[in-house]
Coordinates of C-alpha atoms in Angstrom, one line a residue:
X223 CA -80.6 -7.3 -61.9
X224 CA -78.9 -4.5 -63.9
X225 CA -82.2 -2.6 -63.9
X226 CA -82.6 -2.8 -60.1
X227 CA -81.4 0.4 -58.4
X228 CA -78.3 0.2 -56.2
X229 CA -80.2 1.9 -53.4
X230 CA -82.7 -0.9 -53.4
X231 CA -79.9 -3.5 -53.4
X232 CA -78.2 -1.7 -50.5
X233 CA -81.5 -1.5 -48.6
X234 CA -82.1 -5.2 -49.1
X235 CA -78.6 -6.0 -47.9
X236 CA -79.1 -3.9 -44.7
X237 CA -82.4 -5.6 -44.1
X238 CA -80.8 -9.1 -44.5
X239 CA -78.1 -8.1 -42.1
X240 CA -80.7 -7.1 -39.5
X241 CA -82.4 -10.5 -40.0
X242 CA -79.1 -12.2 -39.6
X243 CA -78.5 -10.3 -36.3
X244 CA -82.0 -11.3 -35.2
X245 CA -81.4 -15.0 -35.8
X246 CA -78.0 -14.9 -34.2
X247 CA -79.1 -12.9 -31.1
X248 CA -82.4 -14.8 -30.6
X249 CA -80.5 -18.2 -30.7
X250 CA -78.2 -17.1 -27.9
X251 CA -81.0 -15.5 -26.0
X252 CA -83.2 -18.6 -26.0
X253 CA -80.4 -20.9 -25.2
X254 CA -79.1 -18.8 -22.3
X255 CA -82.5 -18.2 -20.6
X256 CA -82.5 -19.1 -16.9
X257 CA -84.6 -22.3 -17.0
X258 CA -85.8 -22.0 -13.4
X259 CA -86.9 -18.4 -13.9
X260 CA -88.5 -19.3 -17.2
X261 CA -90.5 -22.1 -15.6
X262 CA -91.6 -19.7 -12.8
X263 CA -92.8 -17.1 -15.3
X264 CA -94.6 -19.6 -17.4
X265 CA -96.3 -21.6 -14.7
X266 CA -96.7 -19.1 -11.9
X267 CA -97.1 -15.8 -13.5
X268 CA -98.5 -17.0 -16.8
X269 CA -96.2 -14.8 -18.8
X270 CA -97.2 -15.3 -22.5
X271 CA -93.7 -14.8 -23.8
X272 CA -92.3 -17.2 -21.3
X273 CA -95.0 -19.8 -22.1
X274 CA -94.1 -19.6 -25.9
X275 CA -90.3 -19.8 -25.2
X276 CA -90.8 -22.7 -22.8
X277 CA -92.7 -24.7 -25.4
X278 CA -90.1 -24.0 -28.1
X279 CA -87.3 -25.2 -25.7
X280 CA -89.1 -28.5 -25.1
X281 CA -87.6 -29.5 -28.5
X282 CA -84.3 -27.6 -28.8
X283 CA -83.3 -29.6 -31.9
X284 CA -86.3 -28.3 -33.8
X285 CA -85.7 -24.7 -32.6
X286 CA -82.0 -24.8 -33.5
X287 CA -82.9 -26.3 -36.9
X288 CA -85.4 -23.5 -37.6
X289 CA -83.0 -20.7 -36.5
X290 CA -80.1 -22.1 -38.5
X291 CA -82.2 -22.5 -41.6
X292 CA -83.2 -18.9 -41.4
X293 CA -79.8 -17.6 -40.5
X294 CA -78.0 -19.5 -43.3
X295 CA -80.6 -18.6 -45.8
X296 CA -80.3 -14.9 -44.9
X297 CA -76.5 -15.0 -44.9
X298 CA -76.2 -16.7 -48.2
X299 CA -78.7 -14.3 -49.8
X300 CA -76.8 -11.4 -48.3
X301 CA -73.5 -12.8 -49.8
X302 CA -75.2 -13.0 -53.2
X303 CA -76.5 -9.4 -53.0
X304 CA -73.0 -8.2 -51.9
X305 CA -71.5 -9.9 -54.9
X306 CA -74.0 -8.3 -57.3
X307 CA -73.3 -4.9 -55.8
X308 CA -69.6 -5.4 -56.0
X309 CA -69.8 -6.4 -59.7
X310 CA -71.9 -3.3 -60.4
X311 CA -69.5 -1.0 -58.7
X312 CA -66.0 -2.5 -59.3
X313 CA -66.4 -5.3 -61.7
X314 CA -64.9 -8.8 -61.1
X315 CA -62.1 -7.4 -59.0
X316 CA -64.7 -6.1 -56.4
X317 CA -65.8 -9.6 -55.5
X318 CA -62.9 -10.2 -53.1
X319 CA -63.4 -6.7 -51.6
X320 CA -67.1 -7.4 -51.1
X321 CA -66.4 -10.8 -49.4
X322 CA -63.9 -9.2 -47.0
X323 CA -66.2 -6.3 -46.1
X324 CA -69.3 -8.5 -45.7
X325 CA -67.4 -11.0 -43.5
X326 CA -66.4 -8.1 -41.2
X327 CA -69.8 -6.6 -41.1
X328 CA -71.6 -9.9 -40.4
X329 CA -69.0 -10.7 -37.7
X330 CA -69.4 -7.4 -35.9
X331 CA -73.0 -6.4 -36.5
X332 CA -74.8 -9.7 -37.1
X333 CA -72.9 -12.1 -34.7
X334 CA -70.8 -10.6 -31.9
X335 CA -72.9 -7.6 -31.0
X336 CA -76.3 -9.2 -31.0
X337 CA -75.1 -12.4 -29.3
X338 CA -73.3 -10.3 -26.6
X339 CA -76.5 -8.3 -26.0
X340 CA -78.6 -11.4 -25.9
X341 CA -76.3 -13.1 -23.4
X342 CA -76.6 -10.1 -21.1
X343 CA -80.3 -9.5 -21.5
X344 CA -81.7 -12.8 -22.8
X345 CA -85.4 -12.2 -21.9
X346 CA -85.5 -8.9 -23.8
X347 CA -84.9 -10.7 -27.1
X348 CA -86.0 -14.3 -26.4
X349 CA -89.7 -13.5 -25.5
X350 CA -90.4 -11.3 -28.7
X351 CA -88.4 -13.9 -30.8
X352 CA -90.6 -16.7 -29.5
X353 CA -93.7 -14.8 -30.8
X354 CA -92.1 -15.0 -34.3
X355 CA -90.7 -18.5 -34.1
X356 CA -93.9 -20.1 -32.9
X357 CA -95.8 -19.6 -36.2
X358 CA -92.7 -19.8 -38.3
X359 CA -92.0 -23.3 -36.9
X360 CA -95.5 -24.4 -37.9
X361 CA -95.0 -22.9 -41.4
X362 CA -91.6 -24.5 -42.0
X363 CA -92.2 -27.6 -40.0
X364 CA -91.7 -30.1 -43.0
X365 CA -88.4 -28.6 -43.9
X366 CA -87.3 -28.4 -40.2
X367 CA -88.4 -32.0 -39.8
X368 CA -86.3 -33.2 -42.7
X369 CA -83.2 -31.3 -41.4
X370 CA -83.7 -32.8 -37.9
X371 CA -84.1 -36.3 -39.2
X372 CA -80.8 -36.1 -41.1
X373 CA -79.0 -34.4 -38.2
X374 CA -80.4 -36.7 -35.5
X375 CA -79.4 -39.7 -37.6
X376 CA -75.8 -38.5 -37.8
X377 CA -75.9 -38.0 -34.0
X378 CA -77.1 -41.5 -33.4
X379 CA -74.2 -42.8 -35.5
X380 CA -71.9 -41.0 -33.0
X381 CA -73.8 -42.5 -30.0
X382 CA -75.7 -39.3 -29.1
X383 CA -79.4 -39.2 -28.5
X384 CA -81.5 -36.1 -28.6
X385 CA -84.2 -37.4 -26.1
X386 CA -84.7 -35.2 -23.1
X387 CA -82.6 -36.5 -20.1
X388 CA -82.8 -35.2 -16.6
X389 CA -79.4 -34.7 -15.0
X390 CA -79.8 -34.5 -11.3
X391 CA -77.5 -32.1 -9.5
X392 CA -75.4 -33.4 -6.6
X393 CA -75.4 -31.6 -3.2
X394 CA -72.1 -29.9 -4.0
X395 CA -73.4 -28.8 -7.4
X396 CA -76.5 -27.3 -5.8
X397 CA -74.3 -25.5 -3.3
X398 CA -72.4 -24.0 -6.3
X399 CA -75.7 -22.9 -7.9
X400 CA -76.8 -21.2 -4.6
X401 CA -73.4 -19.5 -4.1
X402 CA -73.3 -18.3 -7.7
X403 CA -76.8 -16.8 -7.3
X404 CA -75.6 -14.7 -4.3
X405 CA -76.3 -11.5 -6.2
X406 CA -79.9 -12.5 -6.9
X407 CA -80.7 -14.0 -3.5
X408 CA -81.0 -12.2 -0.2
X409 CA -78.2 -13.2 2.1
X410 CA -80.7 -14.6 4.6
X411 CA -82.3 -16.9 2.0
X412 CA -78.9 -18.0 0.7
X413 CA -77.8 -19.0 4.2
X414 CA -81.0 -20.9 4.8
X415 CA -80.6 -22.8 1.5
X416 CA -77.0 -23.7 2.2
X417 CA -78.0 -24.8 5.7
X418 CA -80.6 -27.2 4.2
X419 CA -77.9 -28.6 1.8
X420 CA -75.5 -29.1 4.7
X421 CA -78.0 -31.2 6.7
X422 CA -76.7 -34.3 4.8
X423 CA -73.1 -33.9 5.9
X424 CA -73.9 -33.1 9.5
X425 CA -74.6 -35.9 11.9
X426 CA -76.7 -36.0 15.1
X427 CA -73.5 -35.8 17.2
X428 CA -72.8 -32.3 15.8
X429 CA -75.8 -30.8 17.5
X430 CA -77.0 -33.1 20.2
X431 CA -77.0 -32.2 23.9
X432 CA -74.6 -34.7 25.5
X433 CA -75.8 -37.1 28.2
X434 CA -74.0 -35.3 31.0
X435 CA -76.1 -32.1 30.3
X436 CA -79.5 -33.9 30.1
X437 CA -82.1 -32.7 32.6
X438 CA -84.8 -34.9 34.1
X439 CA -86.2 -36.5 37.2
X440 CA -86.8 -39.9 38.8
X441 CA -90.5 -40.6 38.8
X442 CA -90.1 -42.2 42.2
X443 CA -88.6 -39.0 43.8
X444 CA -90.7 -37.3 46.5
X445 CA -93.5 -35.4 44.9
X446 CA -92.4 -32.0 46.3
X447 CA -89.0 -32.4 44.7
X448 CA -90.5 -33.3 41.3
X449 CA -93.0 -30.4 41.4
X450 CA -90.2 -28.0 42.3
X451 CA -88.1 -29.2 39.4
X452 CA -91.0 -28.9 37.0
X453 CA -91.9 -25.3 38.2
X454 CA -88.3 -24.1 37.9
X455 CA -87.5 -25.8 34.6
X456 CA -86.2 -23.7 31.7
X457 CA -87.1 -26.5 29.2
X458 CA -90.5 -27.3 27.6
X459 CA -90.0 -31.0 28.2
X460 CA -88.2 -33.0 30.9
X461 CA -86.9 -36.5 30.8
X462 CA -88.6 -38.9 33.2
X463 CA -86.8 -42.1 34.3
X464 CA -86.8 -44.8 36.9
X465 CA -83.8 -45.2 39.1
X466 CA -81.3 -43.9 36.6
X467 CA -81.0 -42.2 33.2
X468 CA -80.5 -45.6 31.4
X469 CA -84.1 -46.5 32.3
X470 CA -86.0 -43.6 30.6
X471 CA -89.8 -44.0 30.5
X472 CA -90.5 -40.9 28.5
X473 CA -90.9 -37.1 28.5
X474 CA -93.2 -34.9 30.4
X475 CA -94.5 -31.6 29.0
X476 CA -93.9 -28.9 31.5
X477 CA -97.0 -26.9 30.5
X478 CA -99.2 -30.0 30.9
X479 CA -97.7 -30.7 34.3
X480 CA -98.2 -27.1 35.4
X481 CA -101.8 -27.1 34.2
X482 CA -102.4 -30.3 36.2
X483 CA -100.8 -28.8 39.3
X484 CA -103.1 -25.8 39.1
X485 CA -106.4 -27.6 38.4
X486 CA -106.3 -30.9 40.3
X487 CA -104.5 -32.8 43.0
X488 CA -101.1 -33.9 41.8
X489 CA -99.8 -37.4 42.4
X490 CA -97.3 -39.9 41.0
X491 CA -100.1 -41.7 39.2
X492 CA -101.4 -38.5 37.7
X493 CA -97.9 -37.6 36.5
X494 CA -97.5 -41.0 34.9
X495 CA -100.6 -40.5 32.9
X496 CA -99.2 -37.4 31.1
X497 CA -95.8 -39.0 30.3
X498 CA -95.2 -39.0 26.6
X499 CA -93.4 -42.1 25.1
X500 CA -89.7 -41.5 24.3
X501 CA -88.6 -41.4 20.7
X502 CA -85.2 -43.0 20.1
X503 CA -82.6 -42.1 17.4
X504 CA -79.6 -44.1 16.3
X505 CA -76.3 -42.2 16.6
X506 CA -74.4 -41.4 13.4
X507 CA -77.5 -40.5 11.4
X508 CA -77.4 -37.4 9.2
X509 CA -79.6 -34.4 10.2
X510 CA -81.4 -34.8 6.9
X511 CA -82.4 -38.3 7.8
X512 CA -83.3 -37.2 11.3
X513 CA -85.6 -34.4 10.1
X514 CA -87.4 -36.9 7.9
X515 CA -87.9 -39.2 10.9
X516 CA -89.3 -36.3 13.0
X517 CA -91.7 -35.5 10.2
X518 CA -92.9 -39.1 9.6
X519 CA -93.2 -39.9 13.4
X520 CA -94.7 -36.4 14.2
X521 CA -91.9 -35.9 16.9
X522 CA -90.0 -32.8 18.1
X523 CA -87.5 -34.4 20.4
X524 CA -85.5 -37.6 20.5
X525 CA -83.0 -39.5 22.6
X526 CA -79.8 -40.6 20.9
X527 CA -78.7 -44.1 21.6
X528 CA -75.5 -46.1 20.5
X529 CA -75.3 -49.6 19.1
X530 CA -75.6 -51.0 22.7
X531 CA -78.8 -49.0 23.4
X532 CA -77.1 -46.7 25.9
X533 CA -78.3 -43.1 25.9
X534 CA -75.7 -40.7 24.4
X535 CA -77.6 -37.4 24.2
X536 CA -80.7 -35.6 23.1
X537 CA -81.7 -33.8 19.9
X538 CA -84.7 -31.5 19.3
X539 CA -86.3 -30.1 16.1
X540 CA -85.3 -26.7 17.2
X541 CA -81.6 -27.7 17.0
X542 CA -82.1 -28.8 13.4
X543 CA -83.9 -25.5 12.5
X544 CA -81.1 -23.5 14.0
X545 CA -78.7 -25.3 11.6
X546 CA -80.9 -24.1 8.7
X547 CA -81.9 -20.5 9.7
X548 CA -79.2 -19.8 12.3
X549 CA -79.5 -18.9 15.9
X550 CA -82.8 -17.5 17.2
X551 CA -80.8 -14.7 18.8
X552 CA -79.1 -11.7 17.3
X553 CA -75.8 -12.3 19.2
X554 CA -75.0 -16.0 19.7
X555 CA -71.9 -15.3 21.7
X556 CA -73.8 -13.4 24.4
X557 CA -76.9 -15.6 24.4
X558 CA -75.4 -19.1 24.2
X559 CA -75.9 -20.8 27.6
X560 CA -72.2 -22.1 27.4
X561 CA -70.7 -18.7 26.7
X562 CA -70.7 -16.0 29.3
X563 CA -69.8 -12.4 28.6
X564 CA -67.7 -10.8 31.3
X565 CA -67.5 -7.2 32.4
X566 CA -64.0 -6.8 31.0
X567 CA -65.2 -8.0 27.5
X568 CA -63.7 -11.5 27.8
X569 CA -65.7 -14.7 27.5
X570 CA -66.0 -17.6 30.0
X571 CA -66.7 -20.7 27.9
X572 CA -67.9 -24.0 29.2
X573 CA -65.7 -27.0 28.2
X574 CA -68.8 -29.0 27.2
X575 CA -69.7 -26.5 24.4
X576 CA -70.0 -28.1 21.0
X577 CA -67.2 -27.2 18.6
X578 CA -69.7 -26.0 16.0
X579 CA -71.3 -23.7 18.5
X580 CA -68.0 -22.0 19.4
X581 CA -67.1 -21.7 15.7
X582 CA -70.4 -20.0 15.1
X583 CA -70.4 -17.8 18.1
X584 CA -66.7 -16.6 17.9
X585 CA -66.1 -16.9 14.2
X586 CA -63.5 -19.6 14.6
X587 CA -62.8 -22.5 12.3
X588 CA -61.9 -25.3 14.7
X589 CA -62.0 -28.8 13.1
X590 CA -65.3 -30.6 13.5
X591 CA -64.0 -33.9 12.2
X592 CA -62.5 -35.1 15.6
X593 CA -63.8 -34.4 19.1
X594 CA -67.2 -32.7 19.2
X595 CA -66.6 -30.5 22.3
X596 CA -64.1 -27.9 23.4
X597 CA -63.1 -30.1 26.3
X598 CA -62.4 -33.0 23.9
X599 CA -60.2 -30.8 21.6
X600 CA -58.2 -29.6 24.6
X601 CA -57.7 -33.1 26.0
X602 CA -56.7 -34.3 22.5
X603 CA -54.2 -31.4 22.1
X604 CA -52.6 -31.8 25.6
X605 CA -53.0 -35.6 25.8
X606 CA -53.7 -35.2 29.6
X607 CA -56.0 -33.5 32.0
X608 CA -54.6 -29.9 32.4
X609 CA -54.3 -28.1 35.7
X610 CA -56.2 -24.9 36.5
X611 CA -54.3 -21.9 35.2
X612 CA -52.8 -23.8 32.2
X613 CA -52.6 -21.7 29.0
X614 CA -52.4 -23.1 25.5
X615 CA -52.8 -22.2 21.8
X616 CA -55.6 -24.1 20.2
X617 CA -55.4 -23.6 16.4
X618 CA -53.8 -20.3 17.0
X619 CA -56.3 -19.2 19.7
X620 CA -54.8 -18.5 23.2
X621 CA -57.0 -20.2 25.8
X622 CA -56.7 -20.1 29.6
X623 CA -58.0 -23.1 31.7
X624 CA -60.1 -21.7 34.5
X625 CA -61.6 -24.8 36.1
X626 CA -61.0 -28.5 35.8
X627 CA -62.1 -31.7 37.5
X628 CA -60.3 -35.0 37.7
X629 CA -61.5 -36.1 34.3
X630 CA -62.5 -32.9 32.2
X631 CA -62.1 -29.2 31.5
X632 CA -65.1 -27.4 32.9
X633 CA -64.4 -23.7 32.1
X634 CA -61.9 -21.7 30.0
X635 CA -61.4 -18.0 29.5
X636 CA -61.2 -16.3 26.0
X637 CA -60.4 -12.6 25.6
X638 CA -62.7 -10.4 23.5
X639 CA -60.1 -9.4 21.0
X640 CA -59.6 -13.0 19.9
X641 CA -63.1 -13.0 18.3
X642 CA -62.0 -10.2 16.0
X643 CA -58.7 -11.7 15.3
X644 CA -60.1 -15.1 14.4

């Protein structure tokens, strides 16, 4: 060793420190790779670096064993070289100095700096490192295998297994993942994903059209009355019943009825032939369950019934889609059929409006755990049927009662500035 030039020893030490930085940084880079992006790059885009990294991460115990073998070997060798250099320069008293300097240099240049860089830009280091580790693992496999056997045996004694286990994320954990990825996801896509996750906590009652707003006709009504209702309908399908709404016999597609009216003689028997069988849904079901039912049964519309079989309302596939992608209009407050924009900038709001709809349209945060309609919230708050002209504060929002009946609130007035204050 005394015949080896100091310049060569210093050069070797620098090289070993670079290797140490590579091992430390590549370990952090490979372990902090986004697994979903990695899988996409490997399976969809066939990225060679991603494919190699993905294969290495299938057995993280082997990868960690390989990296730590290399890193410890390099650090020990660097420590030995630093000791030799210190002895050559300062004698035995220089050993402590060399140990202190080397510890500081390794900490800064071979640990903290490369690991920080790798954590910020993992792919830049992980993919090239995978190119080196793939053949290196094959070369050192016997040694890595022995190390893994010993380490895994110790883990088993502690009750820990190294077998791959899939940990399913809960709905709330998935929500957190989506929210945390807000900087990488377009706002529209994030809202849609959150809407899908929220389907499980929303029930049919949150979006259904209540019974008192259902539109249909009695099949035994005079033909001219039926045809007039069909021709003036704003809906794609109408409920058909006999005698009353409790005896629904199905739905009639307005387009089919209009086509029949134009191309052949219309009669009650002809109308009966194009009636579609009604699809019934049990109240209380989640929207996620309902959407699965629609998909399995190939349905787009269903009647909601309670435990006694009484009709409570109606739900369409469009209602569910709006919960996922939002309203099909640019301004829900001005296009919602229950909210009417006035010339003075105020809003006339129907008492039958769903609480979720008014929250969405006006940016409010009324509770959806109790009554499902604005009328229900007002009645619960006042504990009686209010008179026309009554004013109240509902969750801090001033509301003026415009029209009531003997049993419900039909219309209220909300001023425009309240939307901005909410």
